[in-house]
XYZ file of N, CA and C in Angstrom:
561
model
N 4.594 -122.654 4.454
C 3.837 -122.937 5.765
C 3.748 -121.391 5.702
N 2.937 -120.689 6.848
C 2.956 -119.463 7.442
C 3.685 -119.413 8.019
N 4.311 -117.978 8.151
C 4.831 -117.130 9.461
C 4.106 -117.051 10.494
N 5.101 -116.869 11.681
C 4.393 -116.466 12.968
C 3.624 -115.180 12.737
N 3.980 -114.177 12.240
C 3.092 -113.005 12.249
C 2.201 -112.816 11.622
N 2.006 -113.744 10.291
C 0.604 -114.511 9.566
C 0.143 -115.168 10.925
N 0.364 -116.018 11.322
C -0.689 -116.691 12.191
C -1.168 -115.691 13.221
N -0.689 -115.005 13.926
C -0.576 -113.898 14.811
C -2.096 -113.323 14.258
N -1.717 -112.487 13.017
C -2.864 -111.985 12.795
C -3.960 -112.508 12.335
N -3.870 -113.780 11.739
C -5.194 -114.693 11.912
C -5.707 -114.970 12.973
N -5.104 -115.066 14.302
C -5.707 -115.470 15.350
C -6.388 -113.898 16.255
N -5.774 -113.104 15.550
C -6.259 -111.464 15.982
C -7.508 -111.107 15.223
N -7.666 -111.420 13.673
C -8.876 -111.019 13.164
C -9.937 -111.813 13.574
N -9.941 -113.553 13.714
C -10.833 -114.095 14.319
C -11.153 -113.787 15.226
N -10.520 -113.489 16.527
C -10.995 -113.083 17.805
C -11.492 -111.708 17.917
N -11.555 -110.834 17.072
C -12.313 -109.784 16.672
C -13.291 -109.795 15.831
N -13.331 -110.792 15.129
C -14.638 -111.051 14.605
C -15.850 -111.695 15.423
N -15.220 -112.284 16.298
C -16.062 -113.672 16.872
C -16.273 -112.561 17.979
N -15.627 -111.519 18.754
C -15.924 -110.694 19.690
C -17.314 -109.300 18.989
N -16.745 -109.132 17.982
C -18.050 -108.073 17.194
C -19.352 -108.931 16.946
N -19.273 -110.169 16.842
C -20.905 -110.910 16.519
C -21.467 -110.989 18.154
N -20.434 -111.408 18.833
C -20.783 -111.637 20.577
C -21.761 -110.001 20.803
N -20.721 -109.041 20.618
C -21.632 -107.781 20.778
C -22.815 -107.246 20.160
N -22.704 -107.855 19.009
C -23.851 -107.306 18.255
C -25.294 -108.033 18.854
N -24.695 -109.523 18.686
C -25.732 -110.311 19.623
C -26.471 -110.072 21.286
N -25.625 -109.533 21.662
C -25.760 -108.626 22.929
C -26.807 -107.576 22.443
N -26.247 -106.624 21.934
C -27.234 -105.398 21.345
C -28.700 -105.980 20.940
N -28.384 -106.653 20.180
C -29.742 -107.166 19.182
C -30.929 -107.771 20.144
N -30.219 -108.945 21.064
C -31.470 -109.545 22.181
C -31.607 -108.347 23.593
N -30.883 -107.540 23.519
C -31.417 -106.584 24.801
C -32.087 -105.768 24.279
N -32.002 -105.405 22.774
C -33.168 -104.460 22.332
C -34.435 -105.346 22.095
N -34.490 -106.613 21.432
C -35.336 -107.176 21.177
C -36.334 -107.431 22.797
N -35.447 -107.679 23.926
C -36.183 -107.851 25.001
C -37.054 -106.444 25.328
N -36.302 -104.996 25.513
C -37.026 -103.938 25.705
C -38.604 -103.620 24.885
N -38.284 -104.014 23.346
C -39.357 -104.121 22.439
C -40.489 -105.004 22.548
N -40.128 -106.292 23.023
C -41.239 -107.575 23.297
C -41.694 -107.057 24.762
N -41.252 -106.393 25.479
C -41.959 -105.689 26.717
C -42.961 -104.436 26.658
N -42.408 -103.792 25.053
C -43.299 -102.822 24.600
C -43.336 -101.495 25.403
N -42.072 -101.785 26.784
C -41.949 -100.474 27.455
C -41.595 -99.218 26.817
N -40.951 -99.190 25.703
C -40.574 -98.147 25.125
C -41.285 -97.264 24.822
N -42.620 -97.778 23.822
C -43.801 -97.239 24.190
C -44.712 -96.270 24.916
N -44.599 -97.240 26.208
C -46.214 -97.468 26.965
C -45.249 -97.277 28.350
N -44.534 -96.404 28.670
C -44.095 -96.486 30.133
C -44.884 -94.930 30.460
N -45.547 -95.298 31.592
C -46.578 -94.410 31.980
C -45.966 -93.419 33.570
N -46.479 -92.046 33.284
C -46.110 -91.246 34.534
C -47.492 -90.451 34.751
N -47.279 -90.110 35.936
C -48.396 -89.252 36.492
C -47.651 -88.087 37.183
N -47.615 -86.841 36.573
C -47.423 -85.902 36.811
C -48.443 -84.879 37.391
N -48.533 -84.633 38.760
C -49.661 -83.616 39.008
C -49.249 -82.282 40.188
N -50.353 -81.718 40.771
C -50.028 -80.797 41.687
C -48.845 -79.860 41.603
N -48.524 -79.636 40.168
C -47.168 -78.716 40.160
C -47.996 -77.356 40.449
N -46.957 -76.488 41.000
C -46.917 -75.565 41.848
C -45.872 -74.471 41.548
N -45.857 -73.646 40.317
C -44.756 -72.667 40.302
C -44.045 -71.552 41.424
N -42.926 -71.531 41.362
C -42.681 -70.648 42.764
C -41.524 -69.652 41.673
N -42.183 -68.774 41.714
C -41.569 -67.521 40.604
C -40.679 -66.253 41.643
N -39.445 -65.617 41.467
C -38.996 -64.868 42.081
C -37.927 -64.320 41.385
N -37.228 -62.849 41.425
C -36.432 -62.532 41.001
C -35.203 -62.903 41.963
N -34.071 -62.795 41.237
C -32.632 -63.245 41.124
C -31.652 -62.291 41.021
N -30.636 -61.711 41.410
C -29.837 -60.716 41.014
C -28.777 -61.263 40.390
N -28.364 -62.508 40.857
C -26.778 -62.793 40.742
C -26.799 -63.383 39.283
N -25.875 -62.860 38.888
C -25.319 -63.837 37.733
C -25.562 -65.013 37.354
N -25.101 -65.609 38.336
C -25.233 -67.431 38.273
C -26.622 -67.511 37.871
N -27.764 -66.798 38.025
C -29.368 -67.226 38.081
C -29.994 -66.166 36.473
N -29.310 -65.960 36.023
C -29.376 -65.295 34.535
C -29.285 -63.579 34.658
N -29.021 -62.930 36.040
C -29.288 -61.364 35.707
C -27.946 -61.045 35.449
N -27.980 -59.407 35.028
C -26.516 -59.252 34.731
C -26.890 -57.544 34.902
N -25.681 -56.944 35.013
C -25.683 -55.708 35.662
C -26.519 -55.295 36.581
N -26.569 -56.153 37.557
C -27.447 -55.856 38.840
C -28.952 -56.099 38.484
N -29.432 -56.017 37.387
C -30.763 -56.063 36.957
C -31.335 -57.635 37.400
N -32.472 -57.657 38.219
C -33.019 -58.725 38.478
C -33.170 -59.652 37.083
N -33.304 -61.145 37.463
C -33.562 -61.931 36.494
C -34.922 -62.752 36.843
N -35.963 -62.866 36.212
C -37.223 -63.911 36.959
C -36.593 -65.375 36.751
N -36.863 -66.110 37.901
C -36.263 -67.293 37.981
C -37.681 -68.112 38.324
N -37.649 -69.350 38.093
C -38.892 -70.292 38.490
C -38.253 -71.740 38.761
N -38.980 -72.090 39.847
C -38.407 -73.296 40.045
C -40.141 -74.024 40.592
N -40.354 -75.320 40.893
C -41.474 -75.776 41.027
C -41.375 -76.625 42.357
N -43.163 -77.197 42.527
C -43.062 -78.313 43.376
C -44.069 -79.118 42.830
N -43.780 -80.728 42.963
C -44.581 -81.489 42.185
C -44.770 -82.866 42.752
N -45.741 -83.561 42.145
C -45.774 -84.514 42.563
C -45.636 -85.740 41.284
N -44.832 -86.611 41.252
C -44.428 -87.587 40.425
C -44.587 -89.095 40.549
N -45.185 -89.695 40.102
C -45.533 -91.113 40.405
C -45.534 -91.928 38.795
N -44.413 -92.795 39.049
C -44.104 -93.641 38.037
C -43.564 -95.163 38.100
N -43.433 -95.812 37.361
C -42.976 -96.981 37.590
C -42.086 -97.443 36.218
N -40.969 -97.415 36.191
C -39.699 -97.458 34.695
C -38.683 -98.769 35.251
N -39.576 -99.778 35.942
C -38.613 -100.956 36.221
C -38.473 -101.632 35.327
N -39.493 -101.793 34.298
C -39.538 -102.217 33.029
C -38.429 -102.135 31.869
N -37.838 -100.846 32.182
C -37.067 -100.587 31.367
C -35.452 -101.181 31.797
N -35.401 -101.982 32.761
C -34.081 -103.031 33.084
C -34.289 -104.066 32.608
N -33.202 -104.481 31.905
C -32.894 -106.108 31.966
C -31.575 -106.201 32.377
N -31.083 -107.506 31.645
C -29.539 -107.595 31.844
C -28.378 -106.968 31.340
N -28.839 -106.099 30.007
C -27.653 -105.279 29.710
C -27.685 -103.841 30.200
N -28.728 -103.655 31.041
C -28.808 -101.891 31.379
C -28.230 -101.549 32.676
N -27.060 -100.599 32.191
C -26.218 -99.890 33.224
C -26.874 -98.920 34.359
N -27.515 -97.996 33.909
C -28.495 -97.062 34.531
C -29.732 -96.890 33.476
N -30.739 -95.825 34.416
C -31.250 -95.068 33.556
C -31.386 -93.802 33.848
N -31.040 -92.930 33.357
C -31.598 -91.505 33.871
C -33.147 -90.910 33.625
N -33.666 -90.352 34.449
C -34.868 -89.933 34.183
C -35.052 -88.349 34.420
N -35.826 -87.344 33.609
C -35.614 -85.922 34.124
C -36.761 -85.450 33.548
N -37.358 -84.504 34.361
C -38.667 -83.642 34.272
C -38.503 -82.823 33.476
N -38.873 -82.316 32.134
C -38.906 -81.099 31.187
C -40.226 -80.494 31.351
N -40.111 -79.137 30.940
C -40.929 -78.209 30.180
C -41.030 -77.421 29.118
N -41.743 -77.658 28.261
C -42.059 -76.857 27.048
C -42.687 -75.725 26.922
N -41.982 -74.635 26.303
C -43.129 -73.596 25.913
C -42.563 -73.070 24.947
N -43.608 -72.503 24.359
C -43.495 -71.578 23.089
C -43.030 -70.124 23.395
N -41.978 -69.526 22.660
C -40.764 -68.128 22.980
C -42.143 -67.604 21.682
N -42.886 -66.503 21.911
C -43.409 -65.893 21.490
C -42.710 -64.671 20.504
N -41.628 -64.473 20.950
C -40.574 -63.382 20.333
C -39.975 -64.087 19.161
N -39.598 -64.795 19.268
C -38.897 -66.034 18.466
C -40.056 -67.192 17.396
N -40.784 -67.478 18.089
C -41.487 -68.372 17.594
C -40.837 -69.744 17.440
N -40.068 -70.056 18.642
C -39.431 -71.316 18.663
C -39.616 -71.942 20.014
N -39.852 -73.485 20.468
C -40.345 -74.105 21.132
C -38.996 -74.447 22.090
N -38.992 -73.671 23.359
C -37.961 -73.850 24.371
C -38.532 -75.037 24.993
N -37.220 -76.059 25.794
C -37.503 -76.976 26.772
C -36.787 -76.757 27.833
N -36.920 -76.655 28.928
C -36.012 -76.924 30.342
C -36.127 -77.730 30.875
N -35.240 -78.033 32.039
C -35.162 -79.211 32.776
C -35.379 -78.637 34.288
N -36.239 -79.163 34.903
C -36.136 -78.856 36.155
C -35.971 -79.980 37.383
N -35.610 -81.116 36.937
C -35.634 -82.081 38.025
C -35.137 -83.457 37.111
N -34.071 -84.287 37.628
C -33.741 -85.528 37.105
C -32.721 -86.275 38.339
N -32.963 -87.346 38.156
C -32.396 -88.308 38.807
C -31.712 -89.638 38.368
N -30.823 -90.288 38.784
C -30.434 -91.369 37.899
C -30.565 -92.717 38.749
N -31.219 -93.987 37.924
C -31.864 -94.711 38.786
C -31.002 -96.074 38.385
N -29.944 -96.994 39.195
C -29.001 -97.545 39.161
C -29.828 -98.563 38.840
N -30.880 -99.140 39.572
C -31.115 -100.936 39.399
C -32.711 -100.494 39.530
N -33.358 -101.585 39.080
C -35.013 -101.800 39.081
C -35.538 -101.360 40.355
N -34.723 -101.637 41.593
C -35.287 -101.742 42.682
C -35.661 -100.217 43.219
N -34.323 -99.023 42.295
C -34.931 -97.396 42.538
C -35.984 -97.371 41.415
N -36.443 -97.978 40.666
C -37.174 -97.272 39.530
C -38.985 -97.100 39.731
N -39.317 -97.557 41.195
C -40.484 -96.816 41.185
C -40.345 -95.722 41.972
N -40.659 -94.757 41.280
C -40.815 -93.296 41.873
C -42.111 -92.755 42.327
N -42.205 -92.610 43.651
C -43.383 -91.481 44.305
C -42.434 -90.470 44.877
N -42.983 -89.272 44.496
C -42.549 -88.024 44.890
C -43.868 -87.535 44.997
N -44.134 -86.810 46.729
C -44.988 -85.850 47.079
C -44.623 -84.517 47.395
N -44.897 -83.383 46.942
C -44.518 -82.243 46.929
C -42.763 -82.168 47.116
N -42.250 -82.157 45.716
C -40.884 -82.552 45.734
C -40.501 -81.124 44.917
N -39.691 -80.634 45.349
C -39.030 -79.616 44.914
C -38.274 -79.988 43.794
N -37.849 -78.577 42.718
C -37.148 -78.924 41.460
C -35.828 -78.674 41.533
N -34.849 -79.489 41.300
C -33.520 -79.825 41.464
C -32.936 -78.187 40.915
N -33.736 -77.505 39.883
C -33.140 -76.378 39.180
C -33.789 -75.355 39.095
N -33.283 -73.901 39.278
C -33.860 -72.838 38.795
C -33.575 -72.470 37.550
N -34.917 -72.139 36.688
C -35.058 -72.065 35.428
C -35.061 -70.201 35.107
N -34.545 -69.964 33.864
C -35.352 -68.904 33.399
C -35.040 -68.832 31.552
N -35.800 -67.671 31.306
C -35.887 -67.592 30.103
C -34.785 -66.465 29.755
N -34.160 -67.086 28.467
C -33.126 -65.845 28.093
C -33.425 -64.834 27.652
N -34.675 -64.739 26.718
C -35.140 -63.925 25.808
C -36.051 -63.054 26.802
N -36.368 -63.648 27.806
C -37.252 -62.616 28.400
C -38.109 -63.134 29.803
N -38.962 -63.274 29.920
C -39.665 -64.119 31.435
C -40.477 -65.172 31.254
N -40.583 -65.906 32.114
C -41.615 -67.195 31.771
C -42.757 -66.785 32.290
N -43.019 -65.956 33.330
C -44.267 -65.445 33.524
C -45.330 -65.138 32.246
N -46.153 -65.862 32.458
C -47.489 -65.811 31.497
C -47.189 -66.729 30.320
N -46.151 -67.707 30.466
C -46.062 -68.378 29.334
C -46.620 -70.141 29.908
N -46.930 -70.621 28.968
C -47.684 -72.221 29.605
C -46.488 -72.833 29.358
N -46.508 -73.519 30.154
C -45.260 -74.762 30.231
C -46.051 -76.385 30.489
N -45.361 -77.101 29.318
C -46.251 -78.632 29.356
C -45.220 -79.243 29.827
N -45.595 -80.068 31.030
C -44.506 -80.910 31.030
C -44.409 -82.233 31.011
N -42.979 -82.872 30.673
C -43.030 -84.450 30.106
C -41.958 -85.256 31.046
N -41.930 -86.539 31.261
C -41.209 -86.950 32.032
C -40.428 -87.788 30.940
N -39.223 -87.644 30.572
C -38.434 -88.237 29.706
C -37.345 -89.285 30.450
N -36.727 -90.099 29.577
C -35.805 -91.487 30.208
C -34.816 -91.263 29.385
N -33.560 -92.022 29.655
C -32.425 -92.437 28.537
C -32.104 -93.512 29.563
N -32.049 -94.855 28.578
C -31.680 -96.214 29.179
C -30.125 -96.305 28.584
N -29.189 -96.376 29.838
C -27.760 -96.443 29.437
C -27.352 -98.008 29.343
N -27.355 -98.455 28.824
C -26.326 -99.965 28.571
C -24.957 -100.062 28.592
N -24.829 -101.331 29.449
C -23.236 -101.761 29.337
C -22.646 -101.729 27.999
N -23.476 -102.348 27.126
C -22.884 -102.268 25.960
C -24.192 -101.888 24.527
N -24.025 -100.690 24.077
C -25.062 -100.497 23.119
C -25.143 -99.088 22.792
N -26.038 -98.429 21.916
C -26.564 -97.240 22.031
C -27.154 -97.025 22.875
N -27.676 -95.796 23.474
C -28.480 -95.166 24.220
C -29.958 -95.135 23.691
N -30.766 -95.411 24.465
C -32.581 -95.123 24.205
C -33.161 -94.380 25.012
N -33.747 -93.439 24.156
C -34.491 -92.236 24.847
C -35.892 -92.245 24.549
N -36.909 -91.981 25.382
C -38.175 -92.131 25.338
C -38.700 -90.775 26.408
N -40.264 -90.903 26.024
C -40.870 -90.063 26.988
C -42.125 -90.857 27.594
N -41.924 -90.805 28.717
C -42.978 -91.547 29.468
C -44.686 -90.987 29.281
N -45.508 -91.687 29.110
C -46.762 -91.265 28.791
C -47.644 -90.962 29.871
N -48.313 -90.206 29.390
C -49.648 -89.628 30.516
C -50.442 -88.722 30.463
N -50.834 -87.974 31.266
C -51.881 -86.844 30.721
C -50.591 -85.458 30.623
N -51.321 -84.684 29.782
C -50.684 -83.564 29.343
C -50.861 -82.422 30.541
N -49.621 -82.239 31.181
C -49.624 -81.017 32.250
C -49.555 -79.647 31.873
N -50.265 -78.618 31.609
C -49.849 -77.719 31.216
C -50.257 -76.753 32.381
N -49.075 -75.801 32.987
C -49.374 -74.582 34.020
C -48.500 -73.936 33.212
N -49.580 -72.352 33.816
C -49.402 -71.114 33.413
C -48.552 -70.686 34.684
N -47.271 -69.782 34.038
C -46.371 -69.265 35.306
C -46.679 -67.739 35.852
N -46.980 -67.838 37.024
C -47.839 -66.290 37.494
C -46.431 -65.175 37.552
N -46.803 -64.119 37.711
C -45.772 -63.024 37.629
C -44.681 -63.342 39.143
N -43.981 -62.806 39.048
C -43.221 -63.392 40.291
C -43.825 -61.900 41.520
N -43.384 -62.535 42.659
C -44.019 -62.034 43.892
C -43.100 -61.185 44.666
N -41.912 -61.512 44.812
C -40.599 -60.834 45.440
C -39.906 -61.511 45.153
N -38.378 -60.750 45.395
C -37.028 -61.136 45.551
C -36.847 -62.730 46.581
N -36.100 -63.567 45.554
C -36.143 -64.933 46.191
C -34.470 -64.746 46.780
């Protein structure tokens, strides 16, 4: 006959196997649900009326060093999107963020900065209609200035499930490209 420790080990291994199979089924079915809706590729966003607000900041918290001012950019924008399709029974929350990509001509690299973000706790909060909203973050370019550069704006999302891997995506929409003007004065 089997000893007590062998029986406990068998029950533990069997329970662990059943638990892992259930977790795999949960992950698979929630992914299938999102792929069936085709929301991962077809989420739409309308970003419009982007107005850059450019100023010079002397604080080191805004990129300045040794009292030399640093050019900082904020934006005012309109955003209209419905991300409720990203929610299913396994979705804990959705993290949404508005970014801008631009080319750094000195180094030949593509940089990406985040102007705004939000956490959507449920599908009731997933319909976003913002008018003349201000960016949450003031951004600057470490290598130089943002003025004179073309920024391409995109709305990204990140589905954070209760169980399973994170899923990332970009909402589709018109390419919004804005040229940043020179700063007018100290902010």
